[in-house]
Amino acid sequence: SKFGTSMKYCSTQQLLYIGDPEYQNGGGNGAVFVYSWDMSNSIFKLYQIVYPNGNKNKRSFNFGQAITFISDCQTLFISSYDGIEIFKKTNTELYSPNGMITNTENFGKTLEFDDEANSIIATDANSVYQIKVDFNKLIEWQRIYTCEESILFVQYTPDRRYYLQCTLDDQFTVHIFEFNETKDLNLQNYTAKGEFFRVCQSNNNLAVIYRNGYAYLLKNENKNWIEYA
């Protein structure tokens, strides 16, 4: 079991989503467990198990590897090697299948959602994409950046910046993306450097890197990441 491969929490409806890409029940492969907060007992209780295409017998591969959602929790996006499946809440308050977004193999290896741009930020093995979600017309995607080899890590932070590192880069360059006025995600002309670079979630102007066996704290001063003295 790979229960916990992906996890997301929607505070709007106090729902916790946990993916298990190897879950098998009735012949399918992969599921996302949705838990709701039981305030009277102060615990999360199982609310629904979401299967590929809503069918526990549907064969899939790695369904639940990544999860994201629109902030009202009514629309859920779950990826597998087949693509990104869309689920919407119905009148019964359960998630039901509502289509799929496909492109390359393993499209949706990681998923984030930016509500202001109404866009999914997704990756495959070596590229990052912006998918503008408009259910009134055909959903379109555009490739934002491609690594020469493959993606090492990505991180989306509350200040709406997106960070990406590629493999086979001995400089450990961190590419930084921001949304412009037309809500397009663009590569910026400044970078950061550092192995295992991670931005602090509580303060997006601080980050931690690893170098020569030690952890170092960086701070962002006017789009310049420097060591924190």
JSON list of N, CA and C in Angstrom, two decimals, residues 8 66-70 75-79 83-87 100-102 107-123 128-135 139-144 156 162 179 183 185:
[
{"chain": "A", "resi": 8, "resn": "LYS", "atom": "N", "xyz": [-4.12, 16.28, 0.69]},
{"chain": "A", "resi": 8, "resn": "LYS", "atom": "CA", "xyz": [-4.54, 17.67, 0.62]},
{"chain": "A", "resi": 8, "resn": "LYS", "atom": "C", "xyz": [-5.67, 17.89, 1.63]},
{"chain": "A", "resi": 66, "resn": "ALA", "atom": "N", "xyz": [-1.62, 12.16, -7.24]},
{"chain": "A", "resi": 66, "resn": "ALA", "atom": "CA", "xyz": [-1.68, 13.59, -6.92]},
{"chain": "A", "resi": 66, "resn": "ALA", "atom": "C", "xyz": [-3.13, 14.04, -6.86]},
{"chain": "A", "resi": 67, "resn": "ILE", "atom": "N", "xyz": [-3.38, 15.05, -6.02]},
{"chain": "A", "resi": 67, "resn": "ILE", "atom": "CA", "xyz": [-4.74, 15.54, -5.78]},
{"chain": "A", "resi": 67, "resn": "ILE", "atom": "C", "xyz": [-4.70, 17.07, -5.69]},
{"chain": "A", "resi": 68, "resn": "THR", "atom": "N", "xyz": [-5.70, 17.71, -6.25]},
{"chain": "A", "resi": 68, "resn": "THR", "atom": "CA", "xyz": [-5.90, 19.13, -5.98]},
{"chain": "A", "resi": 68, "resn": "THR", "atom": "C", "xyz": [-7.39, 19.43, -6.12]},
{"chain": "A", "resi": 69, "resn": "PHE", "atom": "N", "xyz": [-7.80, 20.65, -5.81]},
{"chain": "A", "resi": 69, "resn": "PHE", "atom": "CA", "xyz": [-9.23, 20.97, -5.83]},
{"chain": "A", "resi": 69, "resn": "PHE", "atom": "C", "xyz": [-9.42, 22.47, -5.95]},
{"chain": "A", "resi": 70, "resn": "ILE", "atom": "N", "xyz": [-10.61, 22.86, -6.41]},
{"chain": "A", "resi": 70, "resn": "ILE", "atom": "CA", "xyz": [-11.02, 24.26, -6.36]},
{"chain": "A", "resi": 70, "resn": "ILE", "atom": "C", "xyz": [-11.41, 24.56, -4.92]},
{"chain": "A", "resi": 75, "resn": "THR", "atom": "N", "xyz": [-15.18, 20.76, -6.61]},
{"chain": "A", "resi": 75, "resn": "THR", "atom": "CA", "xyz": [-14.54, 20.13, -7.77]},
{"chain": "A", "resi": 75, "resn": "THR", "atom": "C", "xyz": [-13.18, 19.60, -7.36]},
{"chain": "A", "resi": 76, "resn": "LEU", "atom": "N", "xyz": [-12.96, 18.33, -7.67]},
{"chain": "A", "resi": 76, "resn": "LEU", "atom": "CA", "xyz": [-11.76, 17.62, -7.26]},
{"chain": "A", "resi": 76, "resn": "LEU", "atom": "C", "xyz": [-11.03, 17.10, -8.50]},
{"chain": "A", "resi": 77, "resn": "PHE", "atom": "N", "xyz": [-9.70, 17.22, -8.50]},
{"chain": "A", "resi": 77, "resn": "PHE", "atom": "CA", "xyz": [-8.89, 16.72, -9.60]},
{"chain": "A", "resi": 77, "resn": "PHE", "atom": "C", "xyz": [-7.93, 15.65, -9.05]},
{"chain": "A", "resi": 78, "resn": "ILE", "atom": "N", "xyz": [-7.96, 14.47, -9.67]},
{"chain": "A", "resi": 78, "resn": "ILE", "atom": "CA", "xyz": [-7.13, 13.35, -9.23]},
{"chain": "A", "resi": 78, "resn": "ILE", "atom": "C", "xyz": [-6.40, 12.79, -10.44]},
{"chain": "A", "resi": 79, "resn": "SER", "atom": "N", "xyz": [-5.11, 12.57, -10.30]},
{"chain": "A", "resi": 79, "resn": "SER", "atom": "CA", "xyz": [-4.34, 12.09, -11.46]},
{"chain": "A", "resi": 79, "resn": "SER", "atom": "C", "xyz": [-3.94, 10.63, -11.32]},
{"chain": "A", "resi": 83, "resn": "GLY", "atom": "N", "xyz": [-3.99, 10.28, -16.91]},
{"chain": "A", "resi": 83, "resn": "GLY", "atom": "CA", "xyz": [-4.32, 11.69, -17.02]},
{"chain": "A", "resi": 83, "resn": "GLY", "atom": "C", "xyz": [-4.93, 12.22, -15.74]},
{"chain": "A", "resi": 84, "resn": "ILE", "atom": "N", "xyz": [-5.63, 13.35, -15.84]},
{"chain": "A", "resi": 84, "resn": "ILE", "atom": "CA", "xyz": [-6.24, 14.00, -14.68]},
{"chain": "A", "resi": 84, "resn": "ILE", "atom": "C", "xyz": [-7.75, 13.82, -14.75]},
{"chain": "A", "resi": 85, "resn": "GLU", "atom": "N", "xyz": [-8.32, 13.13, -13.78]},
{"chain": "A", "resi": 85, "resn": "GLU", "atom": "CA", "xyz": [-9.77, 12.93, -13.75]},
{"chain": "A", "resi": 85, "resn": "GLU", "atom": "C", "xyz": [-10.43, 14.04, -12.93]},
{"chain": "A", "resi": 86, "resn": "ILE", "atom": "N", "xyz": [-11.58, 14.48, -13.41]},
{"chain": "A", "resi": 86, "resn": "ILE", "atom": "CA", "xyz": [-12.34, 15.54, -12.75]},
{"chain": "A", "resi": 86, "resn": "ILE", "atom": "C", "xyz": [-13.54, 14.91, -12.03]},
{"chain": "A", "resi": 87, "resn": "PHE", "atom": "N", "xyz": [-13.75, 15.30, -10.78]},
{"chain": "A", "resi": 87, "resn": "PHE", "atom": "CA", "xyz": [-14.91, 14.83, -10.02]},
{"chain": "A", "resi": 87, "resn": "PHE", "atom": "C", "xyz": [-15.62, 16.05, -9.44]},
{"chain": "A", "resi": 100, "resn": "MET", "atom": "N", "xyz": [-12.16, 14.08, -18.05]},
{"chain": "A", "resi": 100, "resn": "MET", "atom": "CA", "xyz": [-10.74, 13.81, -17.88]},
{"chain": "A", "resi": 100, "resn": "MET", "atom": "C", "xyz": [-9.92, 14.76, -18.75]},
{"chain": "A", "resi": 101, "resn": "ILE", "atom": "N", "xyz": [-8.74, 15.14, -18.25]},
{"chain": "A", "resi": 101, "resn": "ILE", "atom": "CA", "xyz": [-7.79, 15.95, -19.01]},
{"chain": "A", "resi": 101, "resn": "ILE", "atom": "C", "xyz": [-6.59, 15.07, -19.32]},
{"chain": "A", "resi": 102, "resn": "THR", "atom": "N", "xyz": [-6.29, 14.87, -20.58]},
{"chain": "A", "resi": 102, "resn": "THR", "atom": "CA", "xyz": [-5.17, 14.01, -20.96]},
{"chain": "A", "resi": 102, "resn": "THR", "atom": "C", "xyz": [-4.18, 14.77, -21.82]},
{"chain": "A", "resi": 107, "resn": "PHE", "atom": "N", "xyz": [0.69, 12.47, -17.11]},
{"chain": "A", "resi": 107, "resn": "PHE", "atom": "CA", "xyz": [0.29, 13.87, -17.05]},
{"chain": "A", "resi": 107, "resn": "PHE", "atom": "C", "xyz": [-0.48, 14.09, -15.74]},
{"chain": "A", "resi": 108, "resn": "GLY", "atom": "N", "xyz": [0.09, 14.90, -14.85]},
{"chain": "A", "resi": 108, "resn": "GLY", "atom": "CA", "xyz": [-0.50, 15.09, -13.53]},
{"chain": "A", "resi": 108, "resn": "GLY", "atom": "C", "xyz": [0.30, 14.39, -12.45]},
{"chain": "A", "resi": 109, "resn": "LYS", "atom": "N", "xyz": [1.59, 14.22, -12.69]},
{"chain": "A", "resi": 109, "resn": "LYS", "atom": "CA", "xyz": [2.46, 13.60, -11.67]},
{"chain": "A", "resi": 109, "resn": "LYS", "atom": "C", "xyz": [2.40, 14.40, -10.38]},
{"chain": "A", "resi": 110, "resn": "THR", "atom": "N", "xyz": [2.34, 15.72, -10.50]},
{"chain": "A", "resi": 110, "resn": "THR", "atom": "CA", "xyz": [2.03, 16.59, -9.37]},
{"chain": "A", "resi": 110, "resn": "THR", "atom": "C", "xyz": [0.92, 17.54, -9.80]},
{"chain": "A", "resi": 111, "resn": "LEU", "atom": "N", "xyz": [0.11, 17.98, -8.84]},
{"chain": "A", "resi": 111, "resn": "LEU", "atom": "CA", "xyz": [-1.02, 18.86, -9.13]},
{"chain": "A", "resi": 111, "resn": "LEU", "atom": "C", "xyz": [-1.13, 19.95, -8.07]},
{"chain": "A", "resi": 112, "resn": "GLU", "atom": "N", "xyz": [-1.38, 21.17, -8.52]},
{"chain": "A", "resi": 112, "resn": "GLU", "atom": "CA", "xyz": [-1.73, 22.28, -7.65]},
{"chain": "A", "resi": 112, "resn": "GLU", "atom": "C", "xyz": [-2.85, 23.05, -8.33]},
{"chain": "A", "resi": 113, "resn": "PHE", "atom": "N", "xyz": [-3.58, 23.85, -7.55]},
{"chain": "A", "resi": 113, "resn": "PHE", "atom": "CA", "xyz": [-4.63, 24.68, -8.14]},
{"chain": "A", "resi": 113, "resn": "PHE", "atom": "C", "xyz": [-4.50, 26.10, -7.64]},
{"chain": "A", "resi": 114, "resn": "ASP", "atom": "N", "xyz": [-4.52, 27.06, -8.57]},
{"chain": "A", "resi": 114, "resn": "ASP", "atom": "CA", "xyz": [-4.50, 28.47, -8.23]},
{"chain": "A", "resi": 114, "resn": "ASP", "atom": "C", "xyz": [-5.88, 29.04, -8.51]},
{"chain": "A", "resi": 115, "resn": "ASP", "atom": "N", "xyz": [-6.57, 29.45, -7.45]},
{"chain": "A", "resi": 115, "resn": "ASP", "atom": "CA", "xyz": [-7.96, 29.91, -7.61]},
{"chain": "A", "resi": 115, "resn": "ASP", "atom": "C", "xyz": [-8.05, 31.23, -8.35]},
{"chain": "A", "resi": 116, "resn": "GLU", "atom": "N", "xyz": [-7.12, 32.13, -8.11]},
{"chain": "A", "resi": 116, "resn": "GLU", "atom": "CA", "xyz": [-7.19, 33.44, -8.75]},
{"chain": "A", "resi": 116, "resn": "GLU", "atom": "C", "xyz": [-7.03, 33.33, -10.26]},
{"chain": "A", "resi": 117, "resn": "ALA", "atom": "N", "xyz": [-6.14, 32.44, -10.71]},
{"chain": "A", "resi": 117, "resn": "ALA", "atom": "CA", "xyz": [-5.95, 32.21, -12.14]},
{"chain": "A", "resi": 117, "resn": "ALA", "atom": "C", "xyz": [-6.87, 31.12, -12.66]},
{"chain": "A", "resi": 118, "resn": "ASN", "atom": "N", "xyz": [-7.63, 30.50, -11.76]},
{"chain": "A", "resi": 118, "resn": "ASN", "atom": "CA", "xyz": [-8.53, 29.40, -12.12]},
{"chain": "A", "resi": 118, "resn": "ASN", "atom": "C", "xyz": [-7.79, 28.35, -12.95]},
{"chain": "A", "resi": 119, "resn": "SER", "atom": "N", "xyz": [-6.63, 27.96, -12.45]},
{"chain": "A", "resi": 119, "resn": "SER", "atom": "CA", "xyz": [-5.75, 27.09, -13.24]},
{"chain": "A", "resi": 119, "resn": "SER", "atom": "C", "xyz": [-5.16, 25.96, -12.40]},
{"chain": "A", "resi": 120, "resn": "ILE", "atom": "N", "xyz": [-5.03, 24.81, -13.05]},
{"chain": "A", "resi": 120, "resn": "ILE", "atom": "CA", "xyz": [-4.26, 23.70, -12.50]},
{"chain": "A", "resi": 120, "resn": "ILE", "atom": "C", "xyz": [-2.81, 23.90, -12.94]},
{"chain": "A", "resi": 121, "resn": "ILE", "atom": "N", "xyz": [-1.88, 23.69, -12.03]},
{"chain": "A", "resi": 121, "resn": "ILE", "atom": "CA", "xyz": [-0.46, 23.60, -12.38]},
{"chain": "A", "resi": 121, "resn": "ILE", "atom": "C", "xyz": [-0.08, 22.14, -12.26]},
{"chain": "A", "resi": 122, "resn": "ALA", "atom": "N", "xyz": [0.28, 21.53, -13.38]},
{"chain": "A", "resi": 122, "resn": "ALA", "atom": "CA", "xyz": [0.53, 20.09, -13.41]},
{"chain": "A", "resi": 122, "resn": "ALA", "atom": "C", "xyz": [1.91, 19.81, -14.01]},
{"chain": "A", "resi": 123, "resn": "THR", "atom": "N", "xyz": [2.45, 18.67, -13.66]},
{"chain": "A", "resi": 123, "resn": "THR", "atom": "CA", "xyz": [3.71, 18.23, -14.26]},
{"chain": "A", "resi": 123, "resn": "THR", "atom": "C", "xyz": [3.55, 16.82, -14.81]},
{"chain": "A", "resi": 128, "resn": "VAL", "atom": "N", "xyz": [6.34, 21.29, -16.91]},
{"chain": "A", "resi": 128, "resn": "VAL", "atom": "CA", "xyz": [5.28, 21.86, -16.10]},
{"chain": "A", "resi": 128, "resn": "VAL", "atom": "C", "xyz": [4.28, 22.55, -17.03]},
{"chain": "A", "resi": 129, "resn": "TYR", "atom": "N", "xyz": [2.99, 22.43, -16.71]},
{"chain": "A", "resi": 129, "resn": "TYR", "atom": "CA", "xyz": [1.92, 22.94, -17.55]},
{"chain": "A", "resi": 129, "resn": "TYR", "atom": "C", "xyz": [0.97, 23.79, -16.73]},
{"chain": "A", "resi": 130, "resn": "GLN", "atom": "N", "xyz": [0.34, 24.76, -17.39]},
{"chain": "A", "resi": 130, "resn": "GLN", "atom": "CA", "xyz": [-0.77, 25.50, -16.81]},
{"chain": "A", "resi": 130, "resn": "GLN", "atom": "C", "xyz": [-2.03, 25.10, -17.57]},
{"chain": "A", "resi": 131, "resn": "ILE", "atom": "N", "xyz": [-3.05, 24.68, -16.82]},
{"chain": "A", "resi": 131, "resn": "ILE", "atom": "CA", "xyz": [-4.32, 24.26, -17.42]},
{"chain": "A", "resi": 131, "resn": "ILE", "atom": "C", "xyz": [-5.40, 25.20, -16.91]},
{"chain": "A", "resi": 132, "resn": "LYS", "atom": "N", "xyz": [-5.89, 26.06, -17.78]},
{"chain": "A", "resi": 132, "resn": "LYS", "atom": "CA", "xyz": [-6.95, 27.00, -17.39]},
{"chain": "A", "resi": 132, "resn": "LYS", "atom": "C", "xyz": [-8.29, 26.27, -17.44]},
{"chain": "A", "resi": 133, "resn": "VAL", "atom": "N", "xyz": [-8.97, 26.28, -16.31]},
{"chain": "A", "resi": 133, "resn": "VAL", "atom": "CA", "xyz": [-10.19, 25.48, -16.16]},
{"chain": "A", "resi": 133, "resn": "VAL", "atom": "C", "xyz": [-11.41, 26.36, -16.40]},
{"chain": "A", "resi": 134, "resn": "ASP", "atom": "N", "xyz": [-12.10, 26.10, -17.48]},
{"chain": "A", "resi": 134, "resn": "ASP", "atom": "CA", "xyz": [-13.36, 26.76, -17.78]},
{"chain": "A", "resi": 134, "resn": "ASP", "atom": "C", "xyz": [-14.31, 25.69, -18.28]},
{"chain": "A", "resi": 135, "resn": "PHE", "atom": "N", "xyz": [-15.26, 25.31, -17.44]},
{"chain": "A", "resi": 135, "resn": "PHE", "atom": "CA", "xyz": [-16.16, 24.20, -17.78]},
{"chain": "A", "resi": 135, "resn": "PHE", "atom": "C", "xyz": [-17.18, 24.57, -18.85]},
{"chain": "A", "resi": 139, "resn": "ILE", "atom": "N", "xyz": [-11.34, 22.65, -22.13]},
{"chain": "A", "resi": 139, "resn": "ILE", "atom": "CA", "xyz": [-10.23, 22.97, -21.23]},
{"chain": "A", "resi": 139, "resn": "ILE", "atom": "C", "xyz": [-8.92, 22.89, -21.99]},
{"chain": "A", "resi": 140, "resn": "GLU", "atom": "N", "xyz": [-8.12, 23.95, -21.89]},
{"chain": "A", "resi": 140, "resn": "GLU", "atom": "CA", "xyz": [-6.88, 24.01, -22.64]},
{"chain": "A", "resi": 140, "resn": "GLU", "atom": "C", "xyz": [-5.68, 24.01, -21.70]},
{"chain": "A", "resi": 141, "resn": "TRP", "atom": "N", "xyz": [-4.57, 23.49, -22.19]},
{"chain": "A", "resi": 141, "resn": "TRP", "atom": "CA", "xyz": [-3.34, 23.49, -21.41]},
{"chain": "A", "resi": 141, "resn": "TRP", "atom": "C", "xyz": [-2.22, 24.09, -22.24]},
{"chain": "A", "resi": 142, "resn": "GLN", "atom": "N", "xyz": [-1.19, 24.59, -21.56]},
{"chain": "A", "resi": 142, "resn": "GLN", "atom": "CA", "xyz": [-0.01, 25.07, -22.24]},
{"chain": "A", "resi": 142, "resn": "GLN", "atom": "C", "xyz": [1.24, 24.69, -21.44]},
{"chain": "A", "resi": 143, "resn": "ARG", "atom": "N", "xyz": [2.28, 24.29, -22.16]},
{"chain": "A", "resi": 143, "resn": "ARG", "atom": "CA", "xyz": [3.54, 23.92, -21.52]},
{"chain": "A", "resi": 143, "resn": "ARG", "atom": "C", "xyz": [4.28, 25.18, -21.12]},
{"chain": "A", "resi": 144, "resn": "ILE", "atom": "N", "xyz": [4.72, 25.26, -19.86]},
{"chain": "A", "resi": 144, "resn": "ILE", "atom": "CA", "xyz": [5.38, 26.44, -19.33]},
{"chain": "A", "resi": 144, "resn": "ILE", "atom": "C", "xyz": [6.90, 26.30, -19.37]},
{"chain": "A", "resi": 156, "resn": "TYR", "atom": "N", "xyz": [4.60, 24.70, -4.76]},
{"chain": "A", "resi": 156, "resn": "TYR", "atom": "CA", "xyz": [3.71, 25.84, -4.94]},
{"chain": "A", "resi": 156, "resn": "TYR", "atom": "C", "xyz": [3.44, 26.42, -3.55]},
{"chain": "A", "resi": 162, "resn": "TYR", "atom": "N", "xyz": [5.74, 29.51, -7.82]},
{"chain": "A", "resi": 162, "resn": "TYR", "atom": "CA", "xyz": [5.94, 28.10, -8.14]},
{"chain": "A", "resi": 162, "resn": "TYR", "atom": "C", "xyz": [7.44, 27.89, -8.35]},
{"chain": "A", "resi": 179, "resn": "PHE", "atom": "N", "xyz": [2.62, 34.49, -11.53]},
{"chain": "A", "resi": 179, "resn": "PHE", "atom": "CA", "xyz": [1.52, 34.83, -12.43]},
{"chain": "A", "resi": 179, "resn": "PHE", "atom": "C", "xyz": [1.60, 36.30, -12.82]},
{"chain": "A", "resi": 183, "resn": "LYS", "atom": "N", "xyz": [-2.88, 36.49, -15.80]},
{"chain": "A", "resi": 183, "resn": "LYS", "atom": "CA", "xyz": [-3.03, 35.23, -15.06]},
{"chain": "A", "resi": 183, "resn": "LYS", "atom": "C", "xyz": [-2.33, 34.06, -15.74]},
{"chain": "A", "resi": 185, "resn": "LEU", "atom": "N", "xyz": [1.19, 31.88, -15.96]},
{"chain": "A", "resi": 185, "resn": "LEU", "atom": "CA", "xyz": [2.35, 31.54, -15.14]},
{"chain": "A", "resi": 185, "resn": "LEU", "atom": "C", "xyz": [3.61, 31.71, -15.97]}
]
